[in-house]
mmCIF file of C-alpha atoms and ligand atoms in Angstrom:
data_model
loop_
_atom_site.group_PDB
_atom_site.id
_atom_site.type_symbol
_atom_site.label_atom_id
_atom_site.label_comp_id
_atom_site.label_asym_id
_atom_site.label_seq_id
_atom_site.Cartn_x
_atom_site.Cartn_y
_atom_site.Cartn_z
ATOM 1 C CA MET A 1 0.000 0.000 0.000
ATOM 2 C CA PRO A 2 1.509 3.354 -1.012
ATOM 3 C CA HIS A 3 0.817 4.832 2.362
ATOM 4 C CA THR A 4 3.581 7.330 2.743
ATOM 5 C CA THR A 5 3.763 9.347 -0.464
ATOM 6 C CA ALA A 6 2.757 12.973 -0.560
ATOM 7 C CA ALA A 7 0.527 12.279 -3.557
ATOM 8 C CA HIS A 8 -1.216 9.594 -1.602
ATOM 9 C CA ARG A 9 -1.687 11.856 1.377
ATOM 10 C CA ARG A 10 -3.249 14.528 -0.837
ATOM 11 C CA ARG A 11 -5.547 12.017 -2.461
ATOM 12 C CA ALA A 12 -6.684 10.385 0.734
ATOM 13 C CA SER A 13 -7.085 13.507 2.791
ATOM 14 C CA ARG A 14 -9.418 15.164 0.310
ATOM 15 C CA PRO A 15 -11.806 12.500 -0.908
ATOM 16 C CA LEU A 16 -13.806 13.368 -3.994
ATOM 17 C CA PRO A 17 -17.559 13.726 -3.683
ATOM 18 C CA LEU A 18 -19.339 10.594 -4.889
ATOM 19 C CA VAL A 19 -20.679 12.275 -8.032
ATOM 20 C CA ALA A 20 -17.186 13.321 -9.030
ATOM 21 C CA VAL A 21 -15.861 9.845 -8.313
ATOM 22 C CA GLY A 22 -18.510 8.355 -10.591
ATOM 23 C CA ALA A 23 -17.682 10.790 -13.381
ATOM 24 C CA LEU A 24 -13.978 10.055 -13.079
ATOM 25 C CA VAL A 25 -14.444 6.313 -13.139
ATOM 26 C CA ALA A 26 -16.722 6.550 -16.164
ATOM 27 C CA ALA A 27 -14.574 8.975 -18.113
ATOM 28 C CA ALA A 28 -11.009 8.229 -17.502
ATOM 29 C CA VAL A 29 -8.844 5.316 -18.327
ATOM 30 C CA ALA A 30 -5.732 7.406 -18.020
ATOM 31 C CA LEU A 31 -6.517 8.892 -14.607
ATOM 32 C CA PRO A 32 -5.016 7.272 -11.532
ATOM 33 C CA GLN A 33 -6.999 4.266 -10.400
ATOM 34 C CA LEU A 34 -8.963 4.517 -7.195
ATOM 35 C CA THR A 35 -7.177 2.270 -4.767
ATOM 36 C CA PRO A 36 -8.787 0.360 -1.913
ATOM 37 C CA ASP A 37 -7.198 2.757 0.547
ATOM 38 C CA ALA A 38 -9.070 5.748 -0.876
ATOM 39 C CA PHE A 39 -11.684 5.311 1.848
ATOM 40 C CA ALA A 40 -13.964 8.033 3.087
ATOM 41 C CA ALA A 41 -11.816 10.327 5.195
ATOM 42 C CA THR A 42 -14.341 9.963 8.004
ATOM 43 C CA THR A 43 -13.541 6.299 8.596
ATOM 44 C CA LEU A 44 -10.618 5.371 10.815
ATOM 45 C CA ARG A 45 -8.692 4.106 7.805
ATOM 46 C CA GLY A 46 -9.535 7.252 5.858
ATOM 47 C CA TYR A 47 -7.863 9.376 8.520
ATOM 48 C CA ALA A 48 -4.961 6.944 8.854
ATOM 49 C CA ASP A 49 -4.403 6.850 5.088
ATOM 50 C CA GLY A 50 -4.425 10.623 5.099
ATOM 51 C CA ARG A 51 -1.572 10.626 7.613
ATOM 52 C CA GLY A 52 0.343 7.771 6.025
ATOM 53 C CA VAL A 53 -0.040 5.510 9.058
ATOM 54 C CA ARG A 54 -1.703 2.224 9.889
ATOM 55 C CA ILE A 55 -4.860 1.687 11.858
ATOM 56 C CA GLY A 56 -5.105 -2.010 12.573
ATOM 57 C CA ALA A 57 -7.200 -4.572 14.387
ATOM 58 C CA ALA A 58 -6.381 -8.001 15.747
ATOM 59 C CA VAL A 59 -8.521 -10.498 13.861
ATOM 60 C CA GLY A 60 -9.824 -13.824 15.096
ATOM 61 C CA ASP A 61 -10.197 -16.613 12.570
ATOM 62 C CA SER A 62 -13.654 -17.593 13.772
ATOM 63 C CA PRO A 63 -15.416 -14.204 13.323
ATOM 64 C CA LEU A 64 -13.475 -13.690 10.105
ATOM 65 C CA ARG A 65 -15.126 -16.811 8.731
ATOM 66 C CA SER A 66 -18.580 -16.485 10.177
ATOM 67 C CA ASP A 67 -19.599 -12.967 11.157
ATOM 68 C CA SER A 68 -20.349 -10.595 8.306
ATOM 69 C CA ALA A 69 -21.117 -7.666 10.648
ATOM 70 C CA TYR A 70 -17.584 -8.145 11.965
ATOM 71 C CA THR A 71 -15.922 -8.186 8.564
ATOM 72 C CA THR A 72 -18.001 -5.235 7.395
ATOM 73 C CA ALA A 73 -16.693 -3.080 10.259
ATOM 74 C CA LEU A 74 -13.181 -4.499 9.900
ATOM 75 C CA ASP A 75 -12.916 -3.750 6.215
ATOM 76 C CA ARG A 76 -14.553 -0.339 6.362
ATOM 77 C CA GLU A 77 -12.449 0.963 9.253
ATOM 78 C CA PHE A 78 -9.033 -0.706 9.251
ATOM 79 C CA ASN A 79 -6.118 -0.648 6.820
ATOM 80 C CA SER A 80 -4.082 -3.221 8.747
ATOM 81 C CA VAL A 81 -4.743 -6.550 10.433
ATOM 82 C CA THR A 82 -2.886 -8.699 12.967
ATOM 83 C CA ALA A 83 -3.637 -12.393 13.414
ATOM 84 C CA GLU A 84 -4.908 -12.615 16.988
ATOM 85 C CA ASN A 85 -3.789 -16.248 17.184
ATOM 86 C CA ALA A 86 -3.416 -17.730 13.687
ATOM 87 C CA MET A 87 0.296 -17.002 13.192
ATOM 88 C CA LYS A 88 1.417 -18.187 16.628
ATOM 89 C CA TRP A 89 3.565 -21.255 16.996
ATOM 90 C CA ASP A 90 0.848 -23.630 18.253
ATOM 91 C CA ALA A 91 -1.397 -22.699 15.327
ATOM 92 C CA VAL A 92 1.234 -22.814 12.610
ATOM 93 C CA GLU A 93 3.598 -25.655 13.596
ATOM 94 C CA PRO A 94 1.504 -28.059 15.708
ATOM 95 C CA SER A 95 3.974 -30.864 15.055
ATOM 96 C CA ARG A 96 7.686 -30.539 14.367
ATOM 97 C CA GLY A 97 8.102 -29.521 10.728
ATOM 98 C CA GLY A 98 4.353 -30.088 10.189
ATOM 99 C CA PHE A 99 2.820 -26.732 9.273
ATOM 100 C CA ASP A 100 -0.803 -25.694 9.127
ATOM 101 C CA TRP A 101 -1.264 -22.440 7.271
ATOM 102 C CA ALA A 102 -5.033 -22.562 6.806
ATOM 103 C CA ALA A 103 -6.056 -19.780 9.196
ATOM 104 C CA ALA A 104 -3.007 -17.589 8.568
ATOM 105 C CA ASP A 105 -3.446 -17.862 4.809
ATOM 106 C CA ARG A 106 -7.123 -16.967 5.184
ATOM 107 C CA LEU A 107 -6.241 -13.730 6.943
ATOM 108 C CA VAL A 108 -3.497 -12.812 4.482
ATOM 109 C CA ALA A 109 -5.865 -13.414 1.548
ATOM 110 C CA HIS A 110 -8.594 -11.387 3.246
ATOM 111 C CA ALA A 111 -6.205 -8.513 3.859
ATOM 112 C CA SER A 112 -5.010 -8.508 0.298
ATOM 113 C CA ALA A 113 -8.600 -8.470 -0.987
ATOM 114 C CA HIS A 114 -9.439 -5.471 1.217
ATOM 115 C CA GLY A 115 -6.383 -3.293 0.797
ATOM 116 C CA GLN A 116 -5.079 -4.072 4.287
ATOM 117 C CA GLY A 117 -1.488 -4.606 5.352
ATOM 118 C CA VAL A 118 -0.627 -7.487 7.701
ATOM 119 C CA ARG A 119 1.341 -7.316 10.957
ATOM 120 C CA GLY A 120 2.839 -10.723 11.686
ATOM 121 C CA HIS A 121 2.425 -11.911 15.283
ATOM 122 C CA THR A 122 4.529 -13.606 16.670
ATOM 123 C CA LEU A 123 7.687 -15.754 16.308
ATOM 124 C CA ALA A 124 9.663 -16.054 19.552
ATOM 125 C CA TRP A 125 7.346 -15.968 22.571
ATOM 126 C CA TYR A 126 7.110 -17.942 25.801
ATOM 127 C CA ALA A 127 3.396 -18.720 25.345
ATOM 128 C CA GLN A 128 1.221 -20.662 22.912
ATOM 129 C CA LEU A 129 3.972 -23.150 22.162
ATOM 130 C CA PRO A 130 2.905 -26.618 21.009
ATOM 131 C CA SER A 131 3.535 -29.448 23.451
ATOM 132 C CA TRP A 132 6.110 -31.173 21.230
ATOM 133 C CA LEU A 133 8.226 -28.041 21.622
ATOM 134 C CA LYS A 134 7.485 -27.283 25.273
ATOM 135 C CA ASN A 135 8.035 -30.827 26.448
ATOM 136 C CA GLY A 136 10.663 -31.922 23.953
ATOM 137 C CA ASN A 137 13.624 -31.419 26.271
ATOM 138 C CA PHE A 138 15.736 -30.242 23.357
ATOM 139 C CA SER A 139 19.386 -29.292 23.672
ATOM 140 C CA ALA A 140 20.395 -25.665 23.035
ATOM 141 C CA SER A 141 21.700 -26.521 19.632
ATOM 142 C CA GLU A 142 18.511 -28.379 18.657
ATOM 143 C CA LEU A 143 16.379 -25.488 19.922
ATOM 144 C CA ASN A 144 18.427 -23.045 17.921
ATOM 145 C CA THR A 145 17.827 -25.082 14.787
ATOM 146 C CA ILE A 146 14.123 -25.407 15.551
ATOM 147 C CA LEU A 147 13.700 -21.653 16.081
ATOM 148 C CA LYS A 148 15.642 -20.782 12.938
ATOM 149 C CA SER A 149 13.717 -23.224 10.832
ATOM 150 C CA HIS A 150 10.363 -21.943 12.176
ATOM 151 C CA ILE A 151 11.321 -18.345 11.426
ATOM 152 C CA ASP A 152 12.759 -19.154 7.975
ATOM 153 C CA THR A 153 9.611 -21.028 7.049
ATOM 154 C CA GLU A 154 6.975 -18.661 8.409
ATOM 155 C CA VAL A 155 8.584 -15.358 7.470
ATOM 156 C CA GLY A 156 9.602 -16.847 4.119
ATOM 157 C CA ARG A 157 6.062 -17.965 3.366
ATOM 158 C CA TYR A 158 4.681 -14.454 3.849
ATOM 159 C CA LYS A 159 7.608 -12.598 2.314
ATOM 160 C CA GLY A 160 6.291 -9.400 0.760
ATOM 161 C CA LYS A 161 2.864 -9.918 2.369
ATOM 162 C CA VAL A 162 3.624 -8.983 5.973
ATOM 163 C CA TYR A 163 4.900 -5.437 6.429
ATOM 164 C CA ALA A 164 6.005 -5.881 10.055
ATOM 165 C CA TRP A 165 6.714 -8.833 12.342
ATOM 166 C CA ASP A 166 6.587 -9.032 16.110
ATOM 167 C CA VAL A 167 9.686 -11.214 16.044
ATOM 168 C CA VAL A 168 10.157 -11.279 19.798
ATOM 169 C CA ASN A 169 7.239 -10.966 22.194
ATOM 170 C CA GLU A 170 7.146 -10.258 25.943
ATOM 171 C CA THR A 171 10.747 -10.956 26.830
ATOM 172 C CA PHE A 172 11.017 -8.919 30.063
ATOM 173 C CA ASN A 173 9.760 -9.182 33.626
ATOM 174 C CA GLU A 174 8.225 -6.110 35.227
ATOM 175 C CA ASP A 175 11.484 -5.328 37.062
ATOM 176 C CA GLY A 176 13.423 -5.282 33.795
ATOM 177 C CA SER A 177 15.091 -8.674 34.195
ATOM 178 C CA MET A 178 14.798 -11.160 31.361
ATOM 179 C CA ARG A 179 11.668 -13.254 31.620
ATOM 180 C CA GLY A 180 12.184 -16.982 31.867
ATOM 181 C CA SER A 181 11.080 -18.854 28.741
ATOM 182 C CA LEU A 182 12.027 -21.840 26.687
ATOM 183 C CA TRP A 183 14.222 -19.551 24.566
ATOM 184 C CA GLN A 184 15.745 -17.446 27.298
ATOM 185 C CA ASP A 185 16.456 -20.370 29.617
ATOM 186 C CA LYS A 186 18.145 -22.566 27.046
ATOM 187 C CA LEU A 187 19.628 -20.081 24.572
ATOM 188 C CA GLY A 188 20.243 -16.959 26.655
ATOM 189 C CA THR A 189 19.510 -13.402 25.534
ATOM 190 C CA GLY A 190 21.403 -14.011 22.284
ATOM 191 C CA TYR A 191 18.291 -15.694 20.860
ATOM 192 C CA ILE A 192 16.819 -12.226 20.323
ATOM 193 C CA ALA A 193 19.553 -11.035 17.956
ATOM 194 C CA ASN A 194 19.533 -14.378 16.173
ATOM 195 C CA ALA A 195 15.761 -14.342 15.694
ATOM 196 C CA LEU A 196 15.918 -10.818 14.264
ATOM 197 C CA ARG A 197 18.767 -11.750 11.900
ATOM 198 C CA TRP A 198 16.987 -14.869 10.665
ATOM 199 C CA ALA A 199 13.746 -12.965 10.108
ATOM 200 C CA HIS A 200 15.602 -10.263 8.209
ATOM 201 C CA ALA A 201 17.251 -12.832 5.961
ATOM 202 C CA ALA A 202 13.853 -14.384 5.228
ATOM 203 C CA ASP A 203 12.188 -11.064 4.343
ATOM 204 C CA PRO A 204 14.570 -8.115 4.101
ATOM 205 C CA ALA A 205 11.715 -5.651 3.538
ATOM 206 C CA ALA A 206 9.670 -6.490 6.639
ATOM 207 C CA LYS A 207 10.036 -4.211 9.653
ATOM 208 C CA LEU A 208 11.133 -6.275 12.626
ATOM 209 C CA TYR A 209 9.796 -5.521 16.091
ATOM 210 C CA ILE A 210 10.197 -6.384 19.723
ATOM 211 C CA ASN A 211 6.719 -6.213 21.264
ATOM 212 C CA ASP A 212 5.729 -6.042 24.937
ATOM 213 C CA TYR A 213 3.164 -4.836 27.483
ATOM 214 C CA ASN A 214 3.628 -2.477 30.436
ATOM 215 C CA ILE A 215 6.414 -0.733 28.540
ATOM 216 C CA GLU A 216 4.241 2.263 27.612
ATOM 217 C CA ALA A 217 5.340 4.253 30.664
ATOM 218 C CA ASP A 218 8.867 5.191 31.532
ATOM 219 C CA ASN A 219 9.563 2.402 34.030
ATOM 220 C CA ALA A 220 12.001 -0.376 34.869
ATOM 221 C CA LYS A 221 10.692 -2.619 32.105
ATOM 222 C CA SER A 222 10.845 0.022 29.373
ATOM 223 C CA ASP A 223 14.300 1.105 30.626
ATOM 224 C CA ALA A 224 15.541 -2.460 30.193
ATOM 225 C CA LEU A 225 14.031 -2.680 26.724
ATOM 226 C CA TYR A 226 15.574 0.671 25.825
ATOM 227 C CA ALA A 227 19.007 -0.571 26.856
ATOM 228 C CA LEU A 228 18.543 -3.788 24.891
ATOM 229 C CA ALA A 229 17.317 -1.940 21.787
ATOM 230 C CA LYS A 230 20.276 0.432 21.933
ATOM 231 C CA GLN A 231 22.687 -2.478 22.242
ATOM 232 C CA LEU A 232 21.098 -4.387 19.367
ATOM 233 C CA LEU A 233 21.329 -1.331 17.130
ATOM 234 C CA ALA A 234 24.964 -0.767 18.138
ATOM 235 C CA ASP A 235 25.644 -4.403 17.206
ATOM 236 C CA GLY A 236 24.077 -3.909 13.774
ATOM 237 C CA VAL A 237 21.173 -6.252 14.487
ATOM 238 C CA PRO A 238 18.152 -5.652 12.205
ATOM 239 C CA LEU A 239 15.736 -4.260 14.779
ATOM 240 C CA HIS A 240 13.382 -1.723 13.229
ATOM 241 C CA GLY A 241 10.620 -1.069 15.705
ATOM 242 C CA ILE A 242 9.144 -1.384 19.161
ATOM 243 C CA GLY A 243 5.565 -2.516 19.692
ATOM 244 C CA PHE A 244 3.813 -1.017 22.704
ATOM 245 C CA GLN A 245 0.890 -3.347 23.331
ATOM 246 C CA SER A 246 -1.088 -0.824 25.401
ATOM 247 C CA HIS A 247 -3.556 -3.006 27.290
ATOM 248 C CA PHE A 248 -4.871 -0.234 29.527
ATOM 249 C CA VAL A 249 -7.416 0.206 32.308
ATOM 250 C CA VAL A 250 -9.852 3.090 31.861
ATOM 251 C CA GLY A 251 -8.426 6.365 33.172
ATOM 252 C CA GLN A 252 -4.897 4.973 33.358
ATOM 253 C CA VAL A 253 -3.081 5.864 30.152
ATOM 254 C CA PRO A 254 0.395 6.541 31.539
ATOM 255 C CA SER A 255 1.326 10.220 31.650
ATOM 256 C CA THR A 256 4.870 9.436 30.480
ATOM 257 C CA MET A 257 3.724 7.466 27.426
ATOM 258 C CA LYS A 258 4.516 10.021 24.743
ATOM 259 C CA ALA A 259 7.946 10.913 26.123
ATOM 260 C CA ASN A 260 8.720 7.223 26.498
ATOM 261 C CA LEU A 261 7.764 6.411 22.896
ATOM 262 C CA LYS A 262 9.789 9.401 21.769
ATOM 263 C CA ARG A 263 13.001 8.125 23.339
ATOM 264 C CA PHE A 264 12.694 4.929 21.287
ATOM 265 C CA SER A 265 11.817 6.903 18.165
ATOM 266 C CA ASP A 266 14.880 9.063 18.795
ATOM 267 C CA LEU A 267 16.994 5.904 18.485
ATOM 268 C CA GLY A 268 15.770 5.747 14.883
ATOM 269 C CA LEU A 269 13.240 3.002 15.618
ATOM 270 C CA GLU A 270 9.639 2.893 14.510
ATOM 271 C CA VAL A 271 7.148 2.893 17.337
ATOM 272 C CA SER A 272 3.701 1.338 17.068
ATOM 273 C CA VAL A 273 0.823 0.807 19.424
ATOM 274 C CA THR A 274 0.150 -2.845 18.701
ATOM 275 C CA GLU A 275 -2.620 -4.201 20.945
ATOM 276 C CA LEU A 276 -4.604 -1.255 22.265
ATOM 277 C CA ASP A 277 -7.649 -1.938 24.406
ATOM 278 C CA ILE A 278 -8.978 -0.089 27.436
ATOM 279 C CA ARG A 279 -10.901 -2.200 29.909
ATOM 280 C CA ILE A 280 -13.676 -1.009 32.160
ATOM 281 C CA PRO A 281 -15.147 -2.634 35.293
ATOM 282 C CA LEU A 282 -18.581 -3.955 34.245
ATOM 283 C CA PRO A 283 -21.193 -2.684 33.908
ATOM 284 C CA ALA A 284 -19.594 0.340 32.242
ATOM 285 C CA SER A 285 -21.149 3.671 33.260
ATOM 286 C CA SER A 286 -21.575 6.521 30.795
ATOM 287 C CA ASP A 287 -18.835 8.435 32.640
ATOM 288 C CA GLU A 288 -16.483 5.511 32.171
ATOM 289 C CA LEU A 289 -17.355 5.238 28.490
ATOM 290 C CA ALA A 290 -16.617 8.958 28.132
ATOM 291 C CA GLN A 291 -13.311 8.567 29.967
ATOM 292 C CA GLN A 292 -12.481 5.598 27.734
ATOM 293 C CA SER A 293 -13.139 7.781 24.695
ATOM 294 C CA ALA A 294 -10.708 10.398 26.008
ATOM 295 C CA ASP A 295 -8.195 7.612 26.715
ATOM 296 C CA TYR A 296 -8.412 6.274 23.146
ATOM 297 C CA LYS A 297 -7.727 9.772 21.858
ATOM 298 C CA THR A 298 -4.813 10.321 24.231
ATOM 299 C CA ALA A 299 -3.252 6.920 23.563
ATOM 300 C CA SER A 300 -3.402 7.335 19.794
ATOM 301 C CA GLU A 301 -2.084 10.890 19.970
ATOM 302 C CA ASN A 302 0.747 9.719 22.202
ATOM 303 C CA CYS A 303 1.942 7.590 19.313
ATOM 304 C CA LEU A 304 1.006 9.813 16.377
ATOM 305 C CA GLY A 305 2.675 12.785 18.065
ATOM 306 C CA VAL A 306 6.020 10.993 17.866
ATOM 307 C CA ALA A 307 8.118 11.231 14.698
ATOM 308 C CA ARG A 308 8.430 7.545 13.819
ATOM 309 C CA CYS A 309 4.974 6.322 14.857
ATOM 310 C CA ALA A 310 3.951 3.781 12.213
ATOM 311 C CA GLY A 311 0.429 3.227 13.480
ATOM 312 C CA ILE A 312 -2.000 1.924 16.019
ATOM 313 C CA THR A 313 -3.613 -1.493 16.255
ATOM 314 C CA VAL A 314 -6.558 -2.262 18.527
ATOM 315 C CA TRP A 315 -6.788 -5.772 19.972
ATOM 316 C CA GLY A 316 -10.099 -6.681 18.374
ATOM 317 C CA VAL A 317 -12.926 -4.904 16.602
ATOM 318 C CA SER A 318 -15.911 -5.349 18.895
ATOM 319 C CA ASP A 319 -16.449 -6.257 22.543
ATOM 320 C CA LYS A 320 -18.127 -9.419 21.289
ATOM 321 C CA TYR A 321 -14.858 -11.322 20.876
ATOM 322 C CA SER A 322 -12.455 -9.483 23.186
ATOM 323 C CA TRP A 323 -10.036 -11.551 25.313
ATOM 324 C CA ILE A 324 -10.565 -9.209 28.283
ATOM 325 C CA PRO A 325 -13.579 -10.734 30.134
ATOM 326 C CA GLY A 326 -11.972 -14.190 29.989
ATOM 327 C CA THR A 327 -8.740 -12.947 31.554
ATOM 328 C CA PHE A 328 -9.720 -10.011 33.776
ATOM 329 C CA SER A 329 -12.779 -11.153 35.637
ATOM 330 C CA GLY A 330 -15.378 -8.377 35.972
ATOM 331 C CA TYR A 331 -13.821 -6.235 33.233
ATOM 332 C CA GLY A 332 -14.815 -5.749 29.603
ATOM 333 C CA ALA A 333 -16.172 -3.188 27.137
ATOM 334 C CA ALA A 334 -12.572 -2.518 26.060
ATOM 335 C CA LEU A 335 -12.930 -1.923 22.305
ATOM 336 C CA PRO A 336 -14.338 0.778 19.976
ATOM 337 C CA TYR A 337 -17.447 -1.218 18.962
ATOM 338 C CA ASN A 338 -19.976 -2.808 21.287
ATOM 339 C CA GLU A 339 -21.241 -6.364 20.935
ATOM 340 C CA SER A 340 -23.843 -5.326 18.338
ATOM 341 C CA TYR A 341 -21.324 -3.324 16.292
ATOM 342 C CA ALA A 342 -22.566 0.071 17.394
ATOM 343 C CA ALA A 343 -19.684 2.539 17.551
ATOM 344 C CA LYS A 344 -19.020 3.502 21.175
ATOM 345 C CA PRO A 345 -17.679 6.848 22.401
ATOM 346 C CA ALA A 346 -14.312 5.061 22.222
ATOM 347 C CA TYR A 347 -14.668 4.959 18.443
ATOM 348 C CA THR A 348 -15.054 8.735 18.360
ATOM 349 C CA GLY A 349 -12.046 9.125 20.637
ATOM 350 C CA LEU A 350 -9.912 6.980 18.376
ATOM 351 C CA SER A 351 -11.220 8.732 15.299
ATOM 352 C CA ASN A 352 -10.443 12.138 16.817
ATOM 353 C CA GLY A 353 -6.994 10.888 17.735
ATOM 354 C CA LEU A 354 -6.382 10.023 14.087
ATOM 355 C CA ASP A 355 -7.959 13.176 12.671
ATOM 356 C CA PRO A 356 -5.279 15.867 12.723
ATOM 357 C CA THR A 357 -7.932 18.595 12.774
ATOM 358 C CA ALA A 358 -9.962 17.248 15.726
HETATM 359 O O1 LIG B 1 -6.067 -12.317 22.271
HETATM 360 C C1 LIG B 1 -5.321 -13.520 22.378
HETATM 361 C C2 LIG B 1 -6.196 -14.607 22.981
HETATM 362 O O2 LIG B 1 -7.221 -14.966 22.071
HETATM 363 C C3 LIG B 1 -5.346 -15.818 23.334
HETATM 364 O O3 LIG B 1 -6.155 -16.749 24.028
HETATM 365 C C4 LIG B 1 -4.175 -15.382 24.189
HETATM 366 C C5 LIG B 1 -3.335 -16.572 24.564
HETATM 367 O O4 LIG B 1 -2.113 -16.229 25.112
HETATM 368 O O5 LIG B 1 -3.407 -14.432 23.495
HETATM 369 C C6 LIG B 1 -4.112 -13.258 23.257
HETATM 370 O O6 LIG B 1 -3.300 -12.305 22.631
HETATM 371 C C7 LIG B 1 -2.161 -11.848 23.371
HETATM 372 C C8 LIG B 1 -1.087 -11.456 22.386
HETATM 373 O O7 LIG B 1 -0.811 -12.517 21.527
HETATM 374 C C9 LIG B 1 0.159 -10.999 23.091
HETATM 375 N N1 LIG B 1 -0.113 -9.951 24.038
HETATM 376 C C10 LIG B 1 -1.205 -10.187 24.959
HETATM 377 C C11 LIG B 1 -2.464 -10.585 24.198
HETATM 378 C C12 LIG B 1 -3.622 -10.753 25.149
HETATM 379 O O8 LIG B 1 -3.385 -11.815 26.014
#
């Protein structure tokens, strides 16, 4: 998607009236083709296109296949998608060397049909590992081979179709120490540089990210990530971006978020909000929904106000399928659409965050 050119920005920020569009399409073979990203400026993706950034949503395979209200909202509003689960290790390589691409391919095909980019999620993570891998008791050298082969195969398969990969996910504890995981415990911190190098070799054009939660504020965890990122860059490792998941509680967008994202951007790295949702204790009051709207605006502006912000992804489209109630008992209502696909105040907050004139 040509989302950064000045010509594109001009085209997308001033959409033609429908009558004029019709006349153009009828009259002109030689005029530039209308592209799928020329969406009404008043949709989220219209605003994002106008700014040359991504507005994404995490997509579940089940609603993608079965819920047309879901796909209607997804395709109207978002110019980027992330596989909520379909590209994780347990989904893709359920047995050693035995790959199942069905759900991941479905999402990539859907994205391509709807003018959406794909964020790849995720390659080296402690969770959602298949049991053959978790319980295999592999030596360090075997594990190294297994990780390389998984990355070669998955990144290679989607070469040119995934614009950014969360290569490494959730690798720190809250106090900034390295989190124990299959990879960390057996391979040491060096697995991170290796994973990034292997991913880069498999798709040199994809932007490669380290992604984590509770790193939005300036704190011990983000300090540790900052030090690691700086070291990786000094070592010439192909790290291109930091993903700030941004799973927030209503009223608690960290006050240091923008300055914190800026320090990573100042290293020359892209910054992206990758999993934004803002949970509310249920039932949500109208005051809380209004606060959530303000929080969506603040969180998106905290990224978009930083030079190298590449975009914002929300972790789901509607409250109907959000992971929040299943994990945080008593909380929910975290996304821009409610369970019946009515836009909530949060939608307006996000939209205003993307609209440079709001
Ligand atoms: O939303 C995902 C949920 O459907 C899965 O059950 C869960 C399993 O770990 O993972 C969720 O997505 C996580 C993401 O991959 C990484 N950051 C935290 C997200 C929420 O748990």
